[in-house]
Structures are given as structure tokens and as C-alpha cells.
XYZ file of C-alpha atoms in Angstrom:
530
model
C 10.131 0.565 -25.836
C 6.554 -0.220 -25.011
C 3.971 2.604 -25.088
C 2.676 1.772 -21.569
C 5.077 2.789 -19.018
C 6.701 -0.247 -17.271
C 7.162 -1.140 -13.701
C 10.792 -1.147 -12.610
C 12.287 -3.734 -10.146
C 16.053 -2.991 -9.317
C 17.636 -5.990 -7.639
C 21.030 -5.367 -5.882
C 23.476 -7.582 -4.641
C 26.462 -6.789 -2.485
C 30.055 -7.218 -3.449
C 29.138 -9.760 -6.223
C 31.910 -10.060 -8.851
C 30.750 -10.859 -12.273
C 33.769 -13.012 -12.739
C 32.312 -15.581 -10.351
C 29.020 -15.884 -12.131
C 28.136 -18.512 -14.811
C 26.528 -15.766 -16.744
C 30.040 -14.369 -17.147
C 31.714 -17.661 -17.885
C 32.420 -19.198 -14.443
C 31.964 -22.958 -14.821
C 31.087 -23.750 -11.228
C 28.879 -21.326 -9.677
C 25.095 -22.014 -9.640
C 22.705 -19.027 -10.127
C 19.728 -20.334 -12.176
C 17.605 -17.277 -11.900
C 20.166 -14.894 -12.986
C 21.157 -17.201 -15.840
C 17.397 -17.145 -16.791
C 17.255 -13.356 -16.929
C 20.239 -13.345 -19.071
C 18.851 -15.936 -21.647
C 15.724 -13.685 -21.831
C 17.320 -10.217 -21.676
C 20.458 -8.076 -21.998
C 23.818 -8.900 -20.399
C 26.461 -5.935 -19.949
C 29.745 -7.472 -20.243
C 31.724 -4.459 -19.344
C 29.763 -2.703 -16.481
C 31.645 -0.801 -13.586
C 30.773 0.719 -10.384
C 32.040 4.385 -10.007
C 33.543 3.864 -6.591
C 34.554 0.433 -5.261
C 33.173 0.869 -1.947
C 29.567 0.315 -0.550
C 28.043 3.658 0.221
C 29.874 6.073 -2.392
C 28.887 3.580 -5.021
C 25.205 3.518 -4.054
C 24.971 7.229 -3.491
C 26.801 7.910 -6.833
C 24.499 5.404 -8.683
C 21.169 6.938 -7.088
C 22.348 10.351 -8.038
C 23.796 9.729 -11.517
C 26.753 11.832 -10.298
C 30.282 11.112 -9.458
C 31.020 10.819 -5.641
C 33.052 14.026 -5.574
C 30.224 15.865 -6.868
C 27.866 15.062 -3.882
C 30.418 14.425 -1.098
C 29.935 10.668 -1.101
C 33.614 9.994 -0.065
C 33.403 7.118 2.176
C 31.230 4.559 4.099
C 30.373 7.401 6.589
C 29.709 10.260 4.254
C 26.416 11.944 4.689
C 24.186 11.483 1.675
C 22.641 14.955 1.430
C 18.790 15.188 1.370
C 19.044 17.949 -1.414
C 20.676 15.400 -3.957
C 18.159 14.404 -6.396
C 18.168 10.615 -6.899
C 16.397 8.290 -9.332
C 13.816 7.589 -6.673
C 12.775 11.450 -6.634
C 12.871 11.571 -10.438
C 10.630 8.434 -10.896
C 8.287 9.708 -8.096
C 7.859 12.843 -9.943
C 6.966 11.062 -13.028
C 4.162 9.378 -11.147
C 5.792 6.078 -9.877
C 5.216 4.603 -6.518
C 8.660 4.146 -5.112
C 9.705 1.644 -2.303
C 13.039 0.224 -0.937
C 13.601 -3.027 0.718
C 17.112 -3.830 2.061
C 20.551 -2.119 2.144
C 21.298 1.169 0.801
C 23.628 2.356 3.462
C 22.218 5.800 3.771
C 24.342 7.822 6.192
C 22.523 10.954 7.751
C 19.005 11.806 9.025
C 17.299 11.545 5.686
C 16.758 7.654 5.382
C 14.397 7.814 2.348
C 15.988 9.918 -0.464
C 12.990 9.905 -2.665
C 11.469 6.499 -1.662
C 7.800 6.764 -0.610
C 8.059 3.538 1.408
C 10.954 1.772 3.020
C 10.103 -1.834 4.019
C 13.151 -2.762 6.329
C 15.723 -1.113 8.354
C 19.329 -0.972 7.070
C 22.069 -3.444 7.889
C 24.874 -0.976 8.502
C 25.077 2.190 10.600
C 23.646 5.596 9.726
C 26.033 7.794 11.566
C 29.550 9.076 11.118
C 31.513 6.244 12.932
C 33.157 4.724 9.897
C 34.754 8.203 8.854
C 38.284 7.767 7.305
C 41.069 10.169 8.473
C 43.572 11.105 5.986
C 45.334 13.563 8.404
C 46.196 10.515 10.709
C 46.433 7.427 8.425
C 48.909 5.906 10.855
C 46.233 5.735 13.782
C 44.528 2.294 13.669
C 40.744 2.681 13.181
C 37.893 0.132 13.518
C 37.638 -1.470 10.095
C 35.228 -4.316 9.176
C 37.426 -5.630 6.535
C 40.287 -7.549 8.232
C 41.311 -11.157 7.555
C 38.931 -12.582 10.157
C 36.464 -12.880 7.479
C 38.830 -15.255 5.617
C 40.100 -17.397 8.473
C 36.614 -17.977 9.830
C 35.085 -18.719 6.410
C 32.861 -21.853 6.490
C 29.386 -23.427 7.235
C 27.146 -21.413 9.438
C 23.698 -22.242 10.434
C 22.768 -18.556 11.038
C 24.335 -15.241 10.616
C 23.151 -11.540 10.786
C 23.332 -11.308 7.050
C 21.128 -14.472 6.560
C 18.672 -12.955 9.067
C 18.711 -9.572 7.113
C 18.462 -11.024 3.611
C 15.343 -13.250 4.779
C 13.685 -10.185 5.939
C 14.302 -8.257 2.763
C 13.012 -11.018 0.530
C 9.986 -11.386 2.711
C 9.015 -7.700 2.909
C 9.714 -7.192 -0.862
C 7.622 -10.178 -2.006
C 4.971 -9.068 0.400
C 5.096 -5.618 -1.065
C 4.582 -7.029 -4.642
C 1.478 -8.893 -3.534
C 0.184 -5.789 -1.883
C 0.706 -3.919 -5.202
C -1.160 -6.485 -6.903
C -4.190 -6.229 -4.678
C -4.508 -2.466 -3.835
C -6.379 0.224 -5.755
C -3.125 2.250 -6.566
C -2.835 2.316 -10.378
C 0.555 3.905 -10.518
C 3.509 1.896 -12.094
C 5.973 0.966 -9.316
C 9.589 1.318 -8.884
C 10.787 -1.244 -6.252
C 14.440 -1.659 -5.215
C 15.364 -4.761 -3.403
C 19.020 -4.780 -2.094
C 20.477 -7.906 -0.438
C 23.750 -7.995 1.639
C 25.018 -11.244 0.304
C 27.504 -12.367 -0.918
C 29.368 -9.614 1.001
C 31.820 -10.835 3.666
C 31.985 -12.492 6.154
C 32.083 -15.544 4.045
C 29.613 -17.674 5.861
C 27.176 -20.012 4.247
C 24.285 -22.506 5.329
C 24.991 -26.158 4.867
C 22.653 -26.790 2.024
C 24.125 -24.059 -0.322
C 27.673 -25.108 0.765
C 26.819 -28.582 -0.340
C 26.054 -27.491 -3.829
C 29.563 -27.624 -4.534
C 32.442 -30.183 -4.343
C 35.100 -28.518 -2.007
C 37.938 -29.962 -4.028
C 36.546 -28.545 -7.158
C 36.547 -24.894 -5.940
C 38.813 -22.953 -8.194
C 41.855 -21.156 -6.570
C 42.835 -17.630 -7.661
C 44.073 -17.262 -11.292
C 46.773 -14.762 -10.162
C 48.864 -16.085 -7.060
C 49.654 -13.519 -4.375
C 52.170 -10.907 -5.545
C 54.901 -10.192 -2.995
C 54.201 -6.980 -1.037
C 57.286 -5.131 -2.449
C 56.248 -5.616 -5.947
C 52.579 -4.384 -5.485
C 51.673 -0.793 -6.545
C 51.510 1.652 -3.819
C 47.645 1.586 -3.401
C 47.768 -2.256 -3.318
C 50.486 -2.016 -0.541
C 48.377 0.538 1.448
C 45.190 -1.942 1.251
C 47.441 -4.738 2.586
C 48.062 -2.676 5.738
C 44.519 -1.132 5.798
C 42.875 -4.619 5.589
C 45.596 -5.949 8.084
C 46.525 -8.583 5.730
C 49.557 -9.533 7.982
C 47.181 -10.287 10.642
C 47.030 -14.019 9.959
C 49.087 -16.372 7.730
C 46.489 -17.149 4.850
C 47.033 -20.557 3.494
C 45.318 -22.499 0.669
C 42.701 -24.015 2.988
C 41.513 -20.542 4.051
C 41.291 -19.217 0.371
C 39.478 -22.201 -0.743
C 36.947 -22.068 2.192
C 36.294 -18.380 1.630
C 35.677 -18.908 -2.135
C 33.662 -21.845 -1.371
C 31.397 -20.010 1.084
C 31.187 -16.983 -1.497
C 29.953 -19.240 -4.192
C 27.359 -20.587 -1.879
C 26.123 -17.279 -0.835
C 25.719 -16.394 -4.425
C 23.424 -19.497 -4.936
C 21.603 -18.460 -1.696
C 20.899 -14.837 -2.886
C 20.000 -16.121 -6.477
C 17.205 -18.069 -4.705
C 16.049 -14.804 -3.041
C 15.917 -13.322 -6.604
C 13.953 -16.499 -7.706
C 11.298 -15.632 -5.003
C 10.995 -12.099 -6.224
C 10.532 -13.308 -9.814
C 7.881 -15.941 -8.821
C 6.064 -13.220 -6.884
C 5.806 -11.133 -10.213
C 4.624 -14.240 -12.031
C 1.936 -15.163 -9.628
C 0.607 -11.667 -9.311
C 0.617 -11.040 -13.100
C 3.017 -8.389 -12.951
C 6.018 -10.024 -14.624
C 5.184 -9.086 -18.324
C 4.841 -5.493 -17.408
C 8.159 -5.185 -15.303
C 11.493 -4.393 -16.423
C 13.958 -6.193 -14.022
C 17.521 -4.820 -13.482
C 20.122 -6.924 -11.594
C 23.394 -5.513 -10.444
C 25.917 -5.174 -7.544
C 27.525 -1.961 -5.935
C 31.278 -3.422 -6.755
C 33.074 -6.711 -6.638
C 35.280 -8.774 -4.549
C 38.964 -9.617 -5.112
C 38.545 -12.891 -3.483
C 42.309 -13.699 -3.018
C 43.321 -12.739 -6.508
C 46.833 -11.159 -6.378
C 46.807 -11.974 -2.512
C 44.077 -9.220 -2.216
C 40.473 -9.246 -0.740
C 37.355 -7.253 -0.754
C 37.266 -4.142 -2.934
C 38.747 -0.562 -2.702
C 40.967 -0.954 -5.739
C 40.447 -0.381 -9.465
C 41.496 -3.868 -10.498
C 38.599 -5.534 -12.698
C 37.507 -7.762 -9.938
C 36.960 -4.984 -7.400
C 35.527 -2.371 -9.850
C 33.491 -4.452 -12.331
C 29.752 -5.288 -11.680
C 27.180 -7.600 -13.049
C 24.310 -5.889 -14.968
C 21.564 -7.896 -16.462
C 18.233 -6.396 -17.704
C 15.143 -8.272 -18.779
C 11.494 -7.142 -19.497
C 9.121 -5.671 -22.119
C 10.894 -3.799 -24.952
C 14.214 -5.244 -23.885
C 16.276 -7.366 -26.356
C 16.389 -11.179 -25.641
C 19.693 -13.008 -25.466
C 21.792 -9.837 -26.206
C 25.373 -9.276 -25.035
C 26.592 -5.699 -24.971
C 30.321 -4.992 -25.000
C 30.162 -1.173 -24.463
C 31.667 0.218 -21.328
C 28.959 1.280 -18.986
C 28.538 2.184 -15.302
C 26.022 2.431 -12.542
C 25.924 6.256 -13.282
C 23.827 5.296 -16.302
C 20.901 3.719 -14.350
C 19.378 7.119 -13.485
C 18.926 8.486 -17.064
C 17.923 4.980 -18.271
C 15.091 4.755 -15.556
C 13.992 8.258 -16.367
C 13.563 7.515 -20.096
C 11.872 4.217 -19.553
C 9.403 6.032 -17.094
C 8.912 9.119 -19.299
C 8.557 6.821 -22.517
C 11.683 8.445 -24.102
C 10.760 12.113 -22.943
C 13.529 14.456 -22.156
C 13.786 14.950 -18.467
C 14.775 18.707 -17.148
C 17.330 17.233 -14.611
C 17.560 19.339 -11.396
C 21.267 18.494 -11.204
C 24.071 17.612 -13.557
C 24.265 13.936 -14.752
C 27.247 12.141 -15.343
C 25.790 9.078 -16.964
C 23.989 8.384 -20.176
C 20.663 6.354 -20.953
C 21.384 2.629 -21.749
C 18.040 2.470 -23.842
C 19.896 1.965 -27.149
C 21.845 -0.966 -25.752
C 18.620 -2.413 -24.209
C 17.264 -2.507 -27.795
C 20.381 -4.212 -29.175
C 22.377 -1.275 -30.430
C 25.959 -0.821 -29.819
C 27.517 2.692 -29.610
C 29.473 3.901 -32.465
C 32.159 5.541 -30.301
C 33.847 3.818 -27.193
C 32.105 5.091 -23.941
C 34.388 6.420 -21.113
C 33.651 5.248 -17.629
C 34.956 7.485 -14.709
C 35.533 6.248 -11.281
C 36.874 7.668 -7.905
C 38.188 6.292 -4.599
C 38.276 8.650 -1.711
C 38.212 6.429 1.374
C 40.487 4.265 3.594
C 43.819 3.174 2.257
C 44.809 6.444 0.584
C 45.524 10.004 1.535
C 44.959 11.333 -1.935
C 42.034 11.006 -4.327
C 42.609 7.933 -6.794
C 40.887 8.300 -10.194
C 40.097 5.943 -12.998
C 39.267 6.226 -16.614
C 38.191 3.056 -18.570
C 37.597 3.246 -22.383
C 37.789 0.427 -24.950
C 40.608 -1.888 -24.213
C 42.486 0.356 -21.800
C 42.175 1.546 -18.186
C 44.145 4.336 -16.767
C 44.550 4.951 -13.036
C 45.999 8.161 -11.488
C 46.795 9.316 -7.965
C 49.061 12.314 -7.069
C 51.176 10.226 -4.591
C 51.579 7.230 -7.037
C 52.954 6.352 -10.437
C 50.298 6.316 -13.064
C 48.920 2.874 -14.251
C 47.753 1.755 -17.729
C 46.450 -1.522 -18.503
C 45.569 -3.153 -21.807
C 42.532 -5.369 -20.713
C 42.406 -7.277 -24.046
C 46.202 -8.548 -23.983
C 46.477 -8.506 -20.295
C 43.023 -9.359 -18.666
C 44.746 -9.881 -15.270
C 46.321 -6.524 -15.259
C 49.769 -7.874 -14.477
C 51.714 -5.347 -16.619
C 51.626 -1.615 -16.103
C 52.163 -0.226 -19.458
C 52.371 3.482 -18.354
C 55.436 4.995 -19.871
C 55.713 2.667 -22.832
C 56.303 4.345 -26.128
C 53.776 2.490 -28.149
C 51.000 3.642 -25.972
C 52.216 7.152 -25.277
C 49.525 8.659 -27.304
C 46.797 6.713 -25.404
C 48.228 7.550 -22.042
C 48.606 11.236 -22.751
C 44.934 11.452 -23.813
C 43.910 9.730 -20.627
C 46.170 12.020 -18.461
C 44.796 15.183 -20.091
C 41.208 13.981 -19.526
C 41.876 13.187 -15.983
C 43.337 16.705 -15.335
C 40.383 18.355 -17.146
C 37.804 16.218 -15.229
C 39.195 16.418 -11.711
C 41.013 18.850 -9.638
C 42.680 16.494 -7.274
C 43.941 19.249 -4.753
C 40.590 20.711 -4.423
C 38.823 17.340 -4.102
C 41.318 16.489 -1.413
C 40.841 19.614 0.585
C 37.084 18.967 0.605
C 37.512 15.468 1.582
C 39.751 16.280 4.395
C 37.404 19.198 5.579
C 34.597 16.786 5.608
C 36.297 14.183 7.603
C 37.358 16.795 10.267
C 33.737 17.880 10.734
C 32.403 14.347 10.841
C 35.010 13.008 13.158
C 34.108 15.837 15.605
C 30.413 15.402 15.234
C 30.602 11.596 15.922
C 32.614 12.126 19.127
C 30.520 14.900 20.320
C 27.257 12.670 19.650
C 28.628 9.854 21.521
C 28.335 11.987 24.751
C 25.231 11.949 26.685
C 21.910 10.405 25.409
C 22.420 8.798 21.932
C 19.677 9.290 19.260
C 20.526 7.279 16.161
C 19.433 8.132 12.619
C 19.038 4.398 11.811
C 15.788 3.615 9.914
C 12.921 1.978 11.874
C 10.049 0.568 9.563
C 6.731 1.985 10.736
C 3.801 -0.321 10.607
C 0.262 0.293 11.701
C -0.954 -2.937 13.379
C -4.525 -1.560 13.421
C -4.724 -1.731 9.671
C -3.228 -5.230 9.348
C -5.185 -8.513 8.829
C -8.687 -8.586 10.004
C -9.705 -5.455 11.924
C -12.983 -3.691 12.609
C -12.717 -0.958 10.054
C -15.042 0.050 7.231
C -15.267 -3.333 5.415
C -16.858 -6.492 6.668
C -14.249 -9.077 7.754
C -15.273 -11.415 4.881
C -14.603 -8.507 2.407
C -11.305 -7.703 3.956
C -10.107 -11.229 3.842
C -11.434 -11.735 0.082
C -9.849 -8.440 -1.210
C -6.460 -9.710 -0.064
C -6.585 -12.877 -2.184
C -4.774 -13.309 -5.395
C -6.488 -13.979 -7.615
C -9.440 -12.161 -6.177
C -12.706 -14.067 -7.041
C -16.194 -12.785 -6.301
C -18.368 -15.094 -3.851
C -20.853 -17.326 -5.499
C -24.450 -15.959 -5.660
C -26.608 -16.949 -2.698
C -29.273 -19.409 -3.585
C -32.144 -18.438 -1.456
C -34.232 -21.463 -2.262
C -31.856 -24.014 -1.152
C -32.382 -25.864 2.095
C -30.144 -25.217 4.963
C -27.551 -27.833 5.599
C -28.250 -29.417 8.912
C -24.660 -30.433 9.413
C -23.787 -26.556 9.392
C -26.201 -25.480 12.193
C -24.652 -24.036 15.237
C -24.788 -26.441 18.200
C -27.361 -25.504 20.619
C -29.240 -23.156 18.259
C -32.371 -25.371 18.227
């Protein structure tokens, strides 16, 4: 790695399944900026999130700890302010830290180590989306129902488009500000877009990138409900999949819009990369591109995430920049937990950090240099939200994936011989030793009954507090960006107006010397001055 500490740019997409990217073999989807990153950098072919749901995945990633360690149970779980995050560590190491876009922080702390936050969030910061394991039969508001599928198509404007344009603008503006201010600290900038998250709605120009008839349909047809595993059956009801009769036209429209949104958000990535180039920051910046989880997108008749099937739990992970290998594919199993120690090692030039809390991930620096681990890495993951009343755990290592839940039969998949996960090989004699090792490891790693008790206690507190805080005057925790207009553009501050304007230019050029011997230009005289 380079001696000079690099800048770090983390670009996050939402619900972006790697299986729908050309970088990972999809023949249709157009994401040229991601493909350029892949050609010049490192692609992780088997990267996973650690909880297939937005907030728990992001909190776990930022903390480098599994969700159950930090109480990140569901999309309304508070992210405690005393949990150290990679933003805290990098700030302690002398980085200037900023966030633009979605991170789904829940609770009154809306910074979690970031020095600057450039936009508000796109989702609520309160406890309104709390799951209720004690009353699973009671219908709760749930954003993910089949309306996103039946309404998919072309839209001139959506809230998600409004949001991502604001995120892209504020992030590129921040890069320009970095290039022209006097702060010499290296920067860590997180830019987090909402696309291609449902609802599946795309602008016409991006929809028109694809021939509708060429949109591929799911590789695995809908599996009859009675033949699905218990967790998939629960998700069927959680997402109200019987709300509409979903036909091929609905599926094709949703996939078409999803691909269009991927092209759209790839263009936003392109704007960030151009800003790095035009400011001269690109060569000194390591760029990470990833997502919080994937999207089933109709495979097996399932949608969205919340399960441990590959399309839900896998994420893209691409890295490019100084000291990073070029055109490298990494087959090791890795996860978002690994980002925190990777950032810390990059920022500390390989120095060992005295972590303030246990870390569940491991640095990816060897893989970024082109090395492959001698031993298979194990990826742990948890699901503790809607669609279950017991914790669901996953262990992935090598070619196998093991899923366990107290209320369900175990699942064991061979991802090499069965990439679509159609055959549960739990209980088969030829894999008895493999399964026994996974089962023992799951018991050692997790105390399911204790975790469930903590989840239920947290749900009860949060549901009570949410209902109480709805009474009387409401004061939200949602982040409001603060800007001092008196220090923007041309103002009567310490500098002359010309200096203020000149110092904001990229590149900055000194004015030409004044020629006192030259004759004044008559055409430039002020009318009426004679």
C-alpha cells in the first residue's frame, strides 16, 4: 500500500444484487462506470451482507460487528451512539469524515462519527417500523408489498429520483470544496444512494436503454407455496404476495425498471468519479462500491430481501485506487464486516488499531493486493426482523451455506453444484460431517434463546415509546442539514469579493500582473464618469 495515506470514497447502492450486474456476468445491464472500476481494480466475487435488511446491514457494516452484538435487529432498531463505527476510527486517525445520502440511522444520534452530513435521510429515524414477534398475526404497515411490482414502469419523477439527485449534487459539491479549501487532512466520504431499491420506477431515457422483449425472466420459476421452506412461506405472507395475481408482464416490467435504475445510479457514480478527476483527487483516492443487500427480483416467486438465498444476501464489492490490484477477481468469501478493519489499515498505513470494541470482520488488504487466503473464510449473518419470530442464522464457507432457525428445519446448500439453491442437502449422509461442523459452530457462536429474549424486550420498549411519542407535540429525530448562508457565495467577510470568487475556482489561477504603464481602455469606462 502507498506510504501516503489515501483518501477513501465509499459509494453505496441500495438493494443492488450483483447477479444483475455486467461485472458479475449479466449480459444486458449497462453500468459502464462500475465496469471501469472492475477493469482497473479488484472485484470480490463472493461478498455478503451480514443481515439482509437495510438498517441492520448498514449498522453492522459501520460497526464491524454482527447485528445481535449492537442491537441492530430491524429497520426501527436504535443505532446506539456509544457503538464505535468506521467513521469514528477514521476521524480518530486524522481523517475528515462526511456522509451524503441514506444510512437509515434510527435514534437521536444522526452522525455516528461523521463530522459533516450533507443531506437528510430518505427513511424515518423513529421507532415506527418496529417488528412485533409477540403478535406476528397482527397486520403492520410494511413498505414491501406487491404494489411495487404491479406499479412498476416508467415515471418522470419519484421521491427516490429526487433524493439521489440531491445526494449526487451535494457529494460532488463536497469534493470540489475539499479540493479548494485549506484542510490538508485526507478525507473519508460516504455517498449512499437509494436506487435501485423498490418501488421499481425509472425515467424514460434509462428505460429506453433496454429492449423490453429482451429483459430476462427469473432463472427459477415460482415455487408452490407448500413446497417452500418455512421462512420463505412466512415472507410470502409478510410481503402480502397474495395481494395481487402477479403475471409475466408484471415481472418483466419490474425487472426492466430495476435494470434502468441500475443504469441511472451508475451515472451518479460517474459524476462522482468525474469530480475526483477534475479536482486532481482521483489518483490519491481508493474507491469502494457496494450495496447493503440484494433483491430476489422474482426468483423463486420471491421479491426484495430478508432471506439468505444468494440473490438476497450477496452484494457487489469493487475496489479501485492506489495500491490496489488491477483486474483482479477474488473468490474468497468476504462480508461488509470486513470494511471497518480494511479502512483502518489503509488509514493507519498497516498499523494495528487498538479497537474500542470487538470486531467480527477481518481486513481485506491482502486480497486488495492480489493475495488469496490459504484457509476458507467464514461469513456469519443474522436475520432478526419481520417474517420470523425466532433468530435466523447463516454461515457461509467455501462451497457450502448453512442456515439454522429454532423453529425451522436446517438448510444446507452446495453453491457449486446447486447455484440456484434448489436442493436442501441437510441430513444427507455424504455431507454429515460438513453439516455437523456448521451446526456446532452455530451453537458456539450464537445463543438463540438469549438473542430472542433481547429482541423481544427491545421490541416491547420501542413499540411503547413510539406510541407514547405520537401523543402531543411531535419532535422528530430526522436529520436536517445545516447551512450558514452568510458564508456562501459572495459575502462581505474578511476577503475581497474578487478573492472569494477566485479562491473557489478549480484550477485556481493567480491574476495576471497589473500593467501600470498601459493606457486605459476607453471602451471600459463607466458611462457618465467624464
